Coordinates of C-alpha atoms in Angstrom, one line a residue:
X1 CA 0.0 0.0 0.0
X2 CA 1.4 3.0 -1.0
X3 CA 2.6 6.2 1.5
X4 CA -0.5 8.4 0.2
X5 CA -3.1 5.3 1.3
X6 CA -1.6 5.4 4.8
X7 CA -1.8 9.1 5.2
X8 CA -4.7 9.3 8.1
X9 CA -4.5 13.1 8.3
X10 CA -7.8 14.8 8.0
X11 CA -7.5 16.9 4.7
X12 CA -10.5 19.2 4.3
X13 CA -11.4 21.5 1.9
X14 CA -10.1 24.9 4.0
X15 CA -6.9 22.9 6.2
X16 CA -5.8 19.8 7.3
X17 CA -5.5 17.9 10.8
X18 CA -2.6 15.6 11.2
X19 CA -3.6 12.2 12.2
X20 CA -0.7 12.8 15.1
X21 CA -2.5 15.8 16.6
X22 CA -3.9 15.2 20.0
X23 CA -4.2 18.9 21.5
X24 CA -6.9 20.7 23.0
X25 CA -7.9 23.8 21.0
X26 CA -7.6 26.8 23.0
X27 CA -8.3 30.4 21.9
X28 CA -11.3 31.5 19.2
X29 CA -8.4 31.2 16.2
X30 CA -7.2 27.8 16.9
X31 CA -11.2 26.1 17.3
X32 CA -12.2 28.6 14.1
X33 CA -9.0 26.7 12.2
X34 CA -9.9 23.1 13.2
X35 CA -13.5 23.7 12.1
X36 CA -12.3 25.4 8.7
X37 CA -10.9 21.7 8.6
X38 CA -13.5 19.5 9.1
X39 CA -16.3 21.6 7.9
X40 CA -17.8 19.6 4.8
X41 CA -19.8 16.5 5.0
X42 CA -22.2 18.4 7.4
X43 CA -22.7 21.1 5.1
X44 CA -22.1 19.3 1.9
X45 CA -25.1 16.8 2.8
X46 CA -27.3 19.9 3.5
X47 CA -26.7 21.7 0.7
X48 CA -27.2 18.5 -1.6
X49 CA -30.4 18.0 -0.2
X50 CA -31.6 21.3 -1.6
X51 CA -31.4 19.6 -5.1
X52 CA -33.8 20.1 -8.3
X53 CA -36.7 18.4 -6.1
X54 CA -36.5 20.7 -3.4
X55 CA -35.9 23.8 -5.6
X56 CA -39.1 23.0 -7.3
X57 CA -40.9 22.0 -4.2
X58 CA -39.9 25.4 -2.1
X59 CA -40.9 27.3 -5.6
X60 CA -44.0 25.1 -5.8
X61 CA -44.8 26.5 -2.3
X62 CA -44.1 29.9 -2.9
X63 CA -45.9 30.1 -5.8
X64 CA -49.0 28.5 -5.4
X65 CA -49.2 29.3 -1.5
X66 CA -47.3 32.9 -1.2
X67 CA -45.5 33.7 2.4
X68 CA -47.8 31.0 4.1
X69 CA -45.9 28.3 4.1
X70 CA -43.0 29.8 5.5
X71 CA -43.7 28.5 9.0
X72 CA -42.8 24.7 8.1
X73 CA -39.1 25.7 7.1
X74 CA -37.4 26.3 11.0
X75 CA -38.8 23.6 12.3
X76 CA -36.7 21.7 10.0
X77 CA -33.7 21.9 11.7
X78 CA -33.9 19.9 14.9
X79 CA -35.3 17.2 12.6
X80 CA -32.3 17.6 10.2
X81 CA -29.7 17.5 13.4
X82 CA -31.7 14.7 15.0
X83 CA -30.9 12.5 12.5
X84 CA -27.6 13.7 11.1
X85 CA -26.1 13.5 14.6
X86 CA -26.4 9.8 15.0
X87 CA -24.9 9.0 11.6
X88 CA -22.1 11.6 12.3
X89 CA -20.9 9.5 15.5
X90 CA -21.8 5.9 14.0
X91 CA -18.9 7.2 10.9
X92 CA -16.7 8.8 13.4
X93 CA -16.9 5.7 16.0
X94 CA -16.8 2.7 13.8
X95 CA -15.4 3.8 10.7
X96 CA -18.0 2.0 8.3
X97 CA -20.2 2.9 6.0
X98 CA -24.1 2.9 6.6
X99 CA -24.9 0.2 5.1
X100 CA -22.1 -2.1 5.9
X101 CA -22.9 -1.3 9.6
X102 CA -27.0 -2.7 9.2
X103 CA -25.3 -5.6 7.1
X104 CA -23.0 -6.7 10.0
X105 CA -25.0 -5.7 13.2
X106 CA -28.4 -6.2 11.9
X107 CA -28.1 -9.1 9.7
X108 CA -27.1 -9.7 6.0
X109 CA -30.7 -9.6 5.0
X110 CA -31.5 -6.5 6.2
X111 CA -27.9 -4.8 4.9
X112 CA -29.0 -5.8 1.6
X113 CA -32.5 -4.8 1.5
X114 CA -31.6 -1.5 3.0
X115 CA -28.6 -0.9 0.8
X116 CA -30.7 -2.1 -2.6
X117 CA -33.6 -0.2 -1.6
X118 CA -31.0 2.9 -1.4
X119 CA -29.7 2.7 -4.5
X120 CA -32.9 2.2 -6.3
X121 CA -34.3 5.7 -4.6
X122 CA -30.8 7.8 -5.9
X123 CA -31.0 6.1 -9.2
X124 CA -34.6 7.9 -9.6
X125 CA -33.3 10.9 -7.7
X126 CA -30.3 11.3 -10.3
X127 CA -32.7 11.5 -13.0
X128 CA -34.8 14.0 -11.8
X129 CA -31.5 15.9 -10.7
X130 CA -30.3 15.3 -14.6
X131 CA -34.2 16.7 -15.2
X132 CA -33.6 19.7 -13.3
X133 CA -30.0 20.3 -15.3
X134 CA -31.7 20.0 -18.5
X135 CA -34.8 22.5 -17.5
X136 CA -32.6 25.0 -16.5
X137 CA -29.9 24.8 -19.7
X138 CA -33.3 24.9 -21.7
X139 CA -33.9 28.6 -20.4
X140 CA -30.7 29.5 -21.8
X141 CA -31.4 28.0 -25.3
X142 CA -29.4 24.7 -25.1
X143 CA -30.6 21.4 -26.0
X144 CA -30.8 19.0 -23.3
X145 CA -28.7 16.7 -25.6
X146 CA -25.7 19.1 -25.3
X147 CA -26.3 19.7 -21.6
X148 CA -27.1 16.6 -19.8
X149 CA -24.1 14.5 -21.2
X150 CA -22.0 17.7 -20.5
X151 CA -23.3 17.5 -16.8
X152 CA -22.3 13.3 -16.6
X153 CA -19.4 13.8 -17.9
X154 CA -18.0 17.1 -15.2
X155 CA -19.5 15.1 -12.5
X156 CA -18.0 12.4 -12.9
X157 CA -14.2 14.4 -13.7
X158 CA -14.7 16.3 -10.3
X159 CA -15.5 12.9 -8.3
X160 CA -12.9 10.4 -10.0
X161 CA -9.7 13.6 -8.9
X162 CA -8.2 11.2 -6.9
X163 CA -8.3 13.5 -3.7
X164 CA -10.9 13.8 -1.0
X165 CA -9.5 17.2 -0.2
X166 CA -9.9 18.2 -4.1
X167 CA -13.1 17.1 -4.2
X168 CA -14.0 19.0 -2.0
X169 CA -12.7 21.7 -2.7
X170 CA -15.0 21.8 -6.0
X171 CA -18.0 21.1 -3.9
X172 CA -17.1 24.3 -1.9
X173 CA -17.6 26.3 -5.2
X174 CA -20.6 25.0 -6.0
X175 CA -21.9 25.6 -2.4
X176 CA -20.4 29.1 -2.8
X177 CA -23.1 29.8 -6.1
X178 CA -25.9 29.7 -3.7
X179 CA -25.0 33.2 -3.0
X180 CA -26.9 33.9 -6.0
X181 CA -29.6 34.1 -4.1
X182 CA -29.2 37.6 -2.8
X183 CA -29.4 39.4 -5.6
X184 CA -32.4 37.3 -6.4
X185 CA -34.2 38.3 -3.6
X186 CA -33.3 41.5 -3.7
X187 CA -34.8 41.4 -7.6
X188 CA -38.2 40.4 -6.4
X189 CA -38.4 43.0 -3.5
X190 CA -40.2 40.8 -1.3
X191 CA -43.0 42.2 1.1
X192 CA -40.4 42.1 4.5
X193 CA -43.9 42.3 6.9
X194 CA -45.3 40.0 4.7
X195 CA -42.1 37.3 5.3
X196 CA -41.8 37.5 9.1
X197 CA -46.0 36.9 9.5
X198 CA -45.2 34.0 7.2
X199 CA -42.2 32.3 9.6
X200 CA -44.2 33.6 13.0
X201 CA -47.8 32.5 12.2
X202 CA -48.5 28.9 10.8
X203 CA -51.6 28.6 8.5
X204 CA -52.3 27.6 4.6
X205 CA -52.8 30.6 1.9
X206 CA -56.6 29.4 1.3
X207 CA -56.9 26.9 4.1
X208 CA -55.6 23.6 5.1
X209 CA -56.5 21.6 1.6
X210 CA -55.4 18.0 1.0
X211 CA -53.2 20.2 -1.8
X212 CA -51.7 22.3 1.1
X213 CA -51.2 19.4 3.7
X214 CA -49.7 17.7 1.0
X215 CA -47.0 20.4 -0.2
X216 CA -46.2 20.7 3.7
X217 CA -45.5 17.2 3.5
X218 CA -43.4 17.3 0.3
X219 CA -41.1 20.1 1.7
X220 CA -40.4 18.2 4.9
X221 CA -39.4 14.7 2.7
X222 CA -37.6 16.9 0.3
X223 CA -35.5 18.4 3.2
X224 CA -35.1 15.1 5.0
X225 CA -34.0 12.3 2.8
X226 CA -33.0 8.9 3.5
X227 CA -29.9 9.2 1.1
X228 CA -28.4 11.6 3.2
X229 CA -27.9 9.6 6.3
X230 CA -25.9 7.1 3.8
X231 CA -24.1 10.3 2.4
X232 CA -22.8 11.5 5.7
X233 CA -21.8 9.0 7.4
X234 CA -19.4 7.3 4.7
X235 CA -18.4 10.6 3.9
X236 CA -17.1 11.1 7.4
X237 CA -14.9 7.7 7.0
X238 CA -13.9 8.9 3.7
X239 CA -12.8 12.3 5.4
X240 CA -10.8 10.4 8.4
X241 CA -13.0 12.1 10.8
X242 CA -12.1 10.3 14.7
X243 CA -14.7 11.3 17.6
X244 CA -11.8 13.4 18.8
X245 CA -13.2 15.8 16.4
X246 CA -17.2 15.0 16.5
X247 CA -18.0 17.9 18.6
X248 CA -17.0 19.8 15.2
X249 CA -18.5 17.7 12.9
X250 CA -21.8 18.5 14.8
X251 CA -21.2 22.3 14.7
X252 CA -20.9 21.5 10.4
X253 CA -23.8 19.7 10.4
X254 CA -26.0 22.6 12.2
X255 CA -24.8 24.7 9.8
X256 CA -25.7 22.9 6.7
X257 CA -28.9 22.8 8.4
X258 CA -29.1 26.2 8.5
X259 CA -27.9 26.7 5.2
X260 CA -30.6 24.4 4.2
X261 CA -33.3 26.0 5.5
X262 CA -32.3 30.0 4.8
X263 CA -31.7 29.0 1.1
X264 CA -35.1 26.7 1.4
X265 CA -37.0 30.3 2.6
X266 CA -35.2 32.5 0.3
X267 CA -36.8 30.5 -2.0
X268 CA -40.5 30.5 -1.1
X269 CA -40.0 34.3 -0.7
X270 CA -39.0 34.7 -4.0
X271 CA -41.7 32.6 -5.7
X272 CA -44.4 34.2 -3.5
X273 CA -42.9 38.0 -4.7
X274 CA -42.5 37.5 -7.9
X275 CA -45.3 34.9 -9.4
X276 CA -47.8 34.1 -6.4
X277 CA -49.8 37.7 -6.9
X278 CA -50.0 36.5 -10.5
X279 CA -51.9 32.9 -10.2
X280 CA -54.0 30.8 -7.9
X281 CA -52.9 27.7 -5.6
X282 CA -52.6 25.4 -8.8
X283 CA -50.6 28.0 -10.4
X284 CA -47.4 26.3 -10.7
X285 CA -45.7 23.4 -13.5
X286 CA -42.6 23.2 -13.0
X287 CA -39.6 24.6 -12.2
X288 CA -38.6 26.2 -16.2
X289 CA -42.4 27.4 -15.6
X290 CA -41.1 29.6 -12.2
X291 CA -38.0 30.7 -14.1
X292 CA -39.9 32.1 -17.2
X293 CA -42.7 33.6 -14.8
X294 CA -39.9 35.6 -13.3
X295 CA -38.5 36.5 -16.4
X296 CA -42.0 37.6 -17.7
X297 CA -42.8 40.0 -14.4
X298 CA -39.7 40.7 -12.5
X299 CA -37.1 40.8 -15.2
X300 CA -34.8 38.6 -17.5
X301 CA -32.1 38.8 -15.0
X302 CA -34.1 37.3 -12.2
X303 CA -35.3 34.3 -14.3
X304 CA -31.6 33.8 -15.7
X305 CA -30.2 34.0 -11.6
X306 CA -32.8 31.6 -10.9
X307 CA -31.9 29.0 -13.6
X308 CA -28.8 29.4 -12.4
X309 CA -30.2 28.3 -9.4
X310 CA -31.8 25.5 -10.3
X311 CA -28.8 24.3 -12.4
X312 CA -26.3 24.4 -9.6
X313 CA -28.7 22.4 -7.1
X314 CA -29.3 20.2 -9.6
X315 CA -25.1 19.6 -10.0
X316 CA -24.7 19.2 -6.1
X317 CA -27.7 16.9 -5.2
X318 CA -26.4 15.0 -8.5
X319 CA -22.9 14.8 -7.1
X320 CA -23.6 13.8 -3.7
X321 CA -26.9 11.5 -4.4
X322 CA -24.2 9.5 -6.9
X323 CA -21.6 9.1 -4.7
X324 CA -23.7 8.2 -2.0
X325 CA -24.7 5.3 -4.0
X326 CA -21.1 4.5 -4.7
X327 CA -20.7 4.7 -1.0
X328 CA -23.5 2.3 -0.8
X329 CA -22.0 0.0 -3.4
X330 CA -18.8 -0.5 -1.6
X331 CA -20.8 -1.3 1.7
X332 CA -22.2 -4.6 -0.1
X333 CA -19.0 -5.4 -1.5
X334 CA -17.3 -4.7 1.5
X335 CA -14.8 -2.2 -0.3
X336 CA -13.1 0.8 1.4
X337 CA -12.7 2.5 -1.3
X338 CA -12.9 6.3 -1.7
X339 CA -12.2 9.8 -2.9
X340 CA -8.5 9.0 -2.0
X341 CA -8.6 6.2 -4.1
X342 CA -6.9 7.5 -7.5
X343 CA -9.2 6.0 -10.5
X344 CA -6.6 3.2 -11.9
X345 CA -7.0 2.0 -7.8
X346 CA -10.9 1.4 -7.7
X347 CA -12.3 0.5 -10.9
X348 CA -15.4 -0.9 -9.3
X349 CA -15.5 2.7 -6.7
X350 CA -15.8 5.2 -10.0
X351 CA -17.0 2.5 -12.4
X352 CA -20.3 2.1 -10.4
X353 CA -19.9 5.8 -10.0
X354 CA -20.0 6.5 -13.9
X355 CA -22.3 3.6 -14.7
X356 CA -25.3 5.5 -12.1
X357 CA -24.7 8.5 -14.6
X358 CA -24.7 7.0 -18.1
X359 CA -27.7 5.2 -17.4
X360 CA -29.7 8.3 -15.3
X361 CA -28.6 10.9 -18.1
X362 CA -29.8 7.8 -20.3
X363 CA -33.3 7.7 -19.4
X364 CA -33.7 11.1 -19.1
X365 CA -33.0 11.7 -22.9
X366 CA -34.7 8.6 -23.9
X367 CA -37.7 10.8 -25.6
X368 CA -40.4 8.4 -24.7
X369 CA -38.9 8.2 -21.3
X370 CA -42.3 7.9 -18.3
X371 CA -40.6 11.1 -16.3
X372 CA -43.8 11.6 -14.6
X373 CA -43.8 8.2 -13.2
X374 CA -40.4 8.5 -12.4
X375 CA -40.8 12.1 -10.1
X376 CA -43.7 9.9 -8.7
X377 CA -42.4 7.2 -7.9
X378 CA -39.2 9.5 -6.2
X379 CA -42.0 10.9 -3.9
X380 CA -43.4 7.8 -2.8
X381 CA -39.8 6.1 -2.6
X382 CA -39.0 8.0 -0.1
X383 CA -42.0 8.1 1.5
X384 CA -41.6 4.4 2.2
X385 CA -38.1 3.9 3.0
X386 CA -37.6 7.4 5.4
X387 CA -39.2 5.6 8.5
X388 CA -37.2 2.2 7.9
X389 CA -34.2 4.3 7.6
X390 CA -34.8 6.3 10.5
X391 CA -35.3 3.1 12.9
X392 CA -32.1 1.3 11.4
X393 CA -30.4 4.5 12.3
X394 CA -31.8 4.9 16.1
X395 CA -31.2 0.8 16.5
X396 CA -27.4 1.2 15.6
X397 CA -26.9 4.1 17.7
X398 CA -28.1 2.1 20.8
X399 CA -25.8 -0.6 20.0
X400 CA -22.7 -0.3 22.8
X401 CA -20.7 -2.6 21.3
X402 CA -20.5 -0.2 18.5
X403 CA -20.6 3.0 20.1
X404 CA -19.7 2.3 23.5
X405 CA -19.6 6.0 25.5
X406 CA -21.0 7.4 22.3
X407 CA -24.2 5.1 22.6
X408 CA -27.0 7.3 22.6
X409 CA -28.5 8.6 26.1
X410 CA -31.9 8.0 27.5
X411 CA -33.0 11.8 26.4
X412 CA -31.4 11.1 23.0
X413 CA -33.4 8.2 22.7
X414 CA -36.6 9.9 23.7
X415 CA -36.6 13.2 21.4
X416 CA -35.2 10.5 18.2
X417 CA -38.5 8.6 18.9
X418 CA -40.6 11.5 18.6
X419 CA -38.8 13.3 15.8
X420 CA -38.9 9.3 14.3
X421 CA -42.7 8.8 15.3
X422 CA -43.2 12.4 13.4
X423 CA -41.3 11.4 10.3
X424 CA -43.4 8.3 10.4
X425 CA -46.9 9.8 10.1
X426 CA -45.8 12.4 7.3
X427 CA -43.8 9.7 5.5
X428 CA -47.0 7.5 4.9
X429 CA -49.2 10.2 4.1
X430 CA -47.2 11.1 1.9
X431 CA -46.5 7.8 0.6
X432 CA -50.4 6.8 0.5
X433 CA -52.1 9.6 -0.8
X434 CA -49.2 9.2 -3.9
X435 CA -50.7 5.8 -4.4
X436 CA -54.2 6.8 -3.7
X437 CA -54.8 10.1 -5.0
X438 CA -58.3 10.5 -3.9
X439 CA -57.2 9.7 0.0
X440 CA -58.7 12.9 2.1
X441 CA -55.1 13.8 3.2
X442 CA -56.7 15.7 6.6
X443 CA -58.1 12.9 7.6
X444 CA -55.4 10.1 7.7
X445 CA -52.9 13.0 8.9
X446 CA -55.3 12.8 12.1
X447 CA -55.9 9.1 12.1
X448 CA -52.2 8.4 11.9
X449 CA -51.0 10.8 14.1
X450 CA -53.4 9.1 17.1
X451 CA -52.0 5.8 16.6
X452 CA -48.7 7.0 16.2
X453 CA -49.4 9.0 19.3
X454 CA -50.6 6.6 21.0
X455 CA -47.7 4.3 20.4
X456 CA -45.4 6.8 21.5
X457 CA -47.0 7.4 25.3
X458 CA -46.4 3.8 25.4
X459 CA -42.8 3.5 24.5
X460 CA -41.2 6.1 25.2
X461 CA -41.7 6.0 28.6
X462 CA -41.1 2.2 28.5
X463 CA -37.3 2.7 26.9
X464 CA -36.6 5.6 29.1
X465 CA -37.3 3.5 32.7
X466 CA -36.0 0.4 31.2
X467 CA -33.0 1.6 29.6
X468 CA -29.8 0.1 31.8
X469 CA -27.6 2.3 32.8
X470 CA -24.2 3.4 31.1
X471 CA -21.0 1.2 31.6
X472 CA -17.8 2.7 32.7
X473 CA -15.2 3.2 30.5
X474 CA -11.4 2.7 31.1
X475 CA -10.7 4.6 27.8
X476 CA -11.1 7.9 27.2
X477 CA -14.0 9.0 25.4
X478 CA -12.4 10.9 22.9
X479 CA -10.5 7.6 22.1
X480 CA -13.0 5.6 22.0
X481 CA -13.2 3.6 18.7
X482 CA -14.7 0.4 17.7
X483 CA -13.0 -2.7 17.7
X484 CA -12.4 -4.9 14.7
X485 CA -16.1 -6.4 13.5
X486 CA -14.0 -9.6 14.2
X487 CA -13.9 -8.6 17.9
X488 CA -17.1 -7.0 17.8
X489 CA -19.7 -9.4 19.8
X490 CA -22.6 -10.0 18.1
X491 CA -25.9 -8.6 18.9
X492 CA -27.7 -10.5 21.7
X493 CA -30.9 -11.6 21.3
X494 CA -34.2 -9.2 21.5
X495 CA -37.6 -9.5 21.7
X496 CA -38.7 -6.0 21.3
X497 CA -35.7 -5.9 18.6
X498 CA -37.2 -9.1 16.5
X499 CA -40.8 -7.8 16.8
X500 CA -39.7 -4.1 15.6
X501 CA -37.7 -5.5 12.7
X502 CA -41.0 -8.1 12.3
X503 CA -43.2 -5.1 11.7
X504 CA -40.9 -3.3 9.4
X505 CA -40.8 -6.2 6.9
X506 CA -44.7 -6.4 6.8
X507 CA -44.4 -2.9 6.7
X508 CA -42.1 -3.1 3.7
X509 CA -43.9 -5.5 2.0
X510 CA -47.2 -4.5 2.3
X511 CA -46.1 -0.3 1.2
X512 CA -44.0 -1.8 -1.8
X513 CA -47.1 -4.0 -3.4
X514 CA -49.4 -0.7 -3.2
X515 CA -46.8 1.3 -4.8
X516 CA -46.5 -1.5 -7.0
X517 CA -49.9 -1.3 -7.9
X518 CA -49.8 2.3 -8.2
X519 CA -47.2 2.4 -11.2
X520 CA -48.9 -0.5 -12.9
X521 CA -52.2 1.8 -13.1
X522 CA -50.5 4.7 -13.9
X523 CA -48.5 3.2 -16.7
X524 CA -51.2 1.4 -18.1
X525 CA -53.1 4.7 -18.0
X526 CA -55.8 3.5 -16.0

């Protein structure tokens, strides 16, 4: 193995941590420094997520709804950290990719359905991220057959650098176009009162509609997306991040969630200033359609920013959606391979990489290609697979042979059930009303958030008197790692663990027949 494989220093986009260093940071300038360092997968993850799907759904909002909607988007980021947090540490402390971890601790089975399930929800995403690239080179007059192969092929050049560090730096610049949006908002001259009644008083522009309740729904699993937690948590391995450092890592993932949500707003603001006093609630088509509408009554060089917009999200969710799925690849074959990896090293690493985007740019020129069924069937994807995702991710970080003194705490586990029991009831309305349009969306918002409710006052105070209490550790925390899976011991047996995974299969089975079901109709036009 060559001297640049070995090298276990931490190089980030703005500095680098040598593998040796062991020191406190003292003093603003030296913690500012070591954050500059790690800073990335946090915000790189955040960013991503506000791809060509969220762009649309924030404009969507902001459009059809105006101001209204605003309320939805802060709320967003204890959900975002809740998650993120406990895939952060299970990277830092064990070293393994998402879905090598469910693999080895929760059973091969469920490793591979989680991981295949995975990469069948980015292979979707990537075409509707390859969508959003061609919808916003079409405003500038080029063909989608000159700009989506164009896209594949930049992607896949930034990606296969042979550096972690380069890479990303190149993400960096891409994060850094979201400033765009200033002069955007500025364009539109947004109603200021208008904006702050919008985040400070919840309610619906033209009450709370099944179309409404449902665009709530769609911003929330646009913001929080299962790929993400696969994203972040092999990127941390692939960055060399130890839990010496987590404590930073966190402080990178709050502000990609911040990001996340101030770009997500800037967004509905300029929608509902520049198009929503010109239409009704059904007002928008898609994202070209907001772009020309702010051409047509704010100016050319607002529609032209926000193509630019739309373009760059598009190249960033496509970047980090794809190379989650690498990520996820290499966790069934059990490869470490990574951005450090230069190309002629992992073949398999950038081929699966660059064989994700020929086939996604693919089917998105293919000109009878069902892209309806395919934005669809993204919506209800995730839908189905955000809760199973979610529990995989709470049962791993309650696993002490993994985590040891990182093992989540009794309050961790509490407010991770809630956030997970509110995820839940969005997740299948969102997924069921997809596969049965005419479901009164008010209605099983109420009826599942009872029983969900209801199962809640039952277990979490259960798990919070029952839970044992923490072991002492000789090591110190900051130490801390996880031993070789070969010393690892494996997972004693649970009833409450078996009945849990029990329900997610029927669950899994029963939600994949109906969306089944649901793309047979639509694409037999029935």
């Amino acid at each position: 193995m060559s001297t640049r494989e070995n090298n276990n220093d931490i190089a980030g986009a703005f500095g680098t941590i040598r593998a040796t260093d062991t020191e406190s940071r003292r003093g603003i300038r030296a913690r500012l420094l070591t954050l500059l360092a790690i800073v990335g997968p946090g915000l790189i993850v955040m960013v991503g997520d506000n791809d060509a799907g969220g762009v649309s759904t924030y404009a969507q909002a902001g459009q059809n709804f105006g101001y209204s909607l605003l309320w939805t988007l802060p709320i967003l980021i204890p959900v975002l950290m809740v998650n993120q947090e406990m895939v952060a540490r299970l990277g830092a402390v064990s070293g393994l990719g998402h879905g090598r971890l469910i693999r080895e601790r929760l059973g091969r089975r469920w490793g591979n359905v989680a991981t295949g399930s995975i990469l069948v929800v980015n292979f979707f995403i990537l075409i509707t991220e390859f969508i959003g690239i061609s919808l916003s080179m079409t405003y500038f007059g080029v063909s989608p057959v000159v700009s989506v192969p164009l896209a594949a092929l930049t992607l896949f050049a930034i990606t296969a650098s042979g550096s972690f560090q380069r890479w990303e730096r190149l993400m960096m610049i891409f994060v850094a176009f979201n400033f765009v949006i200033i002069p955007l908002v500025l364009a539109v001259q947004p109603h200021w009162g208008s904006v702050a009644h919008g985040f400070t008083v919840p309610g619906i522009r033209g009450g709370a509609t099944s179309d409404g309740l449902l665009l709530i729904i769609s911003i929330i699993g646009t913001t929080v997306a299962p790929w993400q937690l696969y994203f972040q948590q092999s990127n941390i391995v692939d960055k060399r991040i130890t839990p010496r450092w987590l404590n930073y890592e966190r402080v990178d993932t709050l502000l990609g969630s911040i990001v996340v949500v101030v770009s997500a707003s800037v967004i509905i603001v300029v929608a509902a200033a520049g198009l929503a006093p010109h239409g009704t609630t059904r007002s928008f088509t898609d994202a070209l359609g907001v772009a020309t509408g702010l051409a047509r009554y704010v100016g050319h060089g607002a529609g032209a920013m926000f193509a630019i917009l739309l373009l760059n999200a598009s190249v960033i969710g496509a970047a980090a959606v794809t190379l989650a799925s690498s990520y996820a690849l290499g966790d069934l074959s059990g490869s470490r391979q990574g951005l450090n990896s230069r190309l002629r090293d992992a073949r398999s690493f950038y081929g699966g990489f660059a064989a994700l985007l020929i086939i996604a740019a693919a089917v998105t020129l293919w000109p009878h290609a069902p892209l309806g069924l395919i934005t669809l069937a993204v919506q209800a994807l995730c839908g189905l697979m955000l809760p199973v995702t979610t529990i995989f991710v709470l049962l791993l970080a309650n696993d002490r042979d993994v985590l040891g003194p990182w093992t989540n705490t009794r309050w961790m586990n509490a407010v991770s059930m809630v956030v997970i029991g509110a995820l839940v009831v969005l997740s299948l309305t969102l997924m069921v009303s997809t596969v049965f349009p005419e479901t009164n969306v008010r209605h099983l918002v109420v009826d599942l958030a009872i029983v969900v409710g209801g199962v809640l006052l039952v277990v979490v105070p259960w798990a919070f008197v029952h839970a044992g209490p923490a072991p002492h550790y000789e090591i110190d925390r900051a130490d801390w790692r996880m031993p070789r899976l070969a010393l690892v011991h494996p997972l004693a047996p649970s009833r409450s663990r078996r009945l849990l995974l029990r329900a997610v299969a029927i669950y899994l089975g029963a939600a994949g027949v109906m969306l089944l079901w649901r793309v047979i109709q639509m694409a037999s036009g029935s």
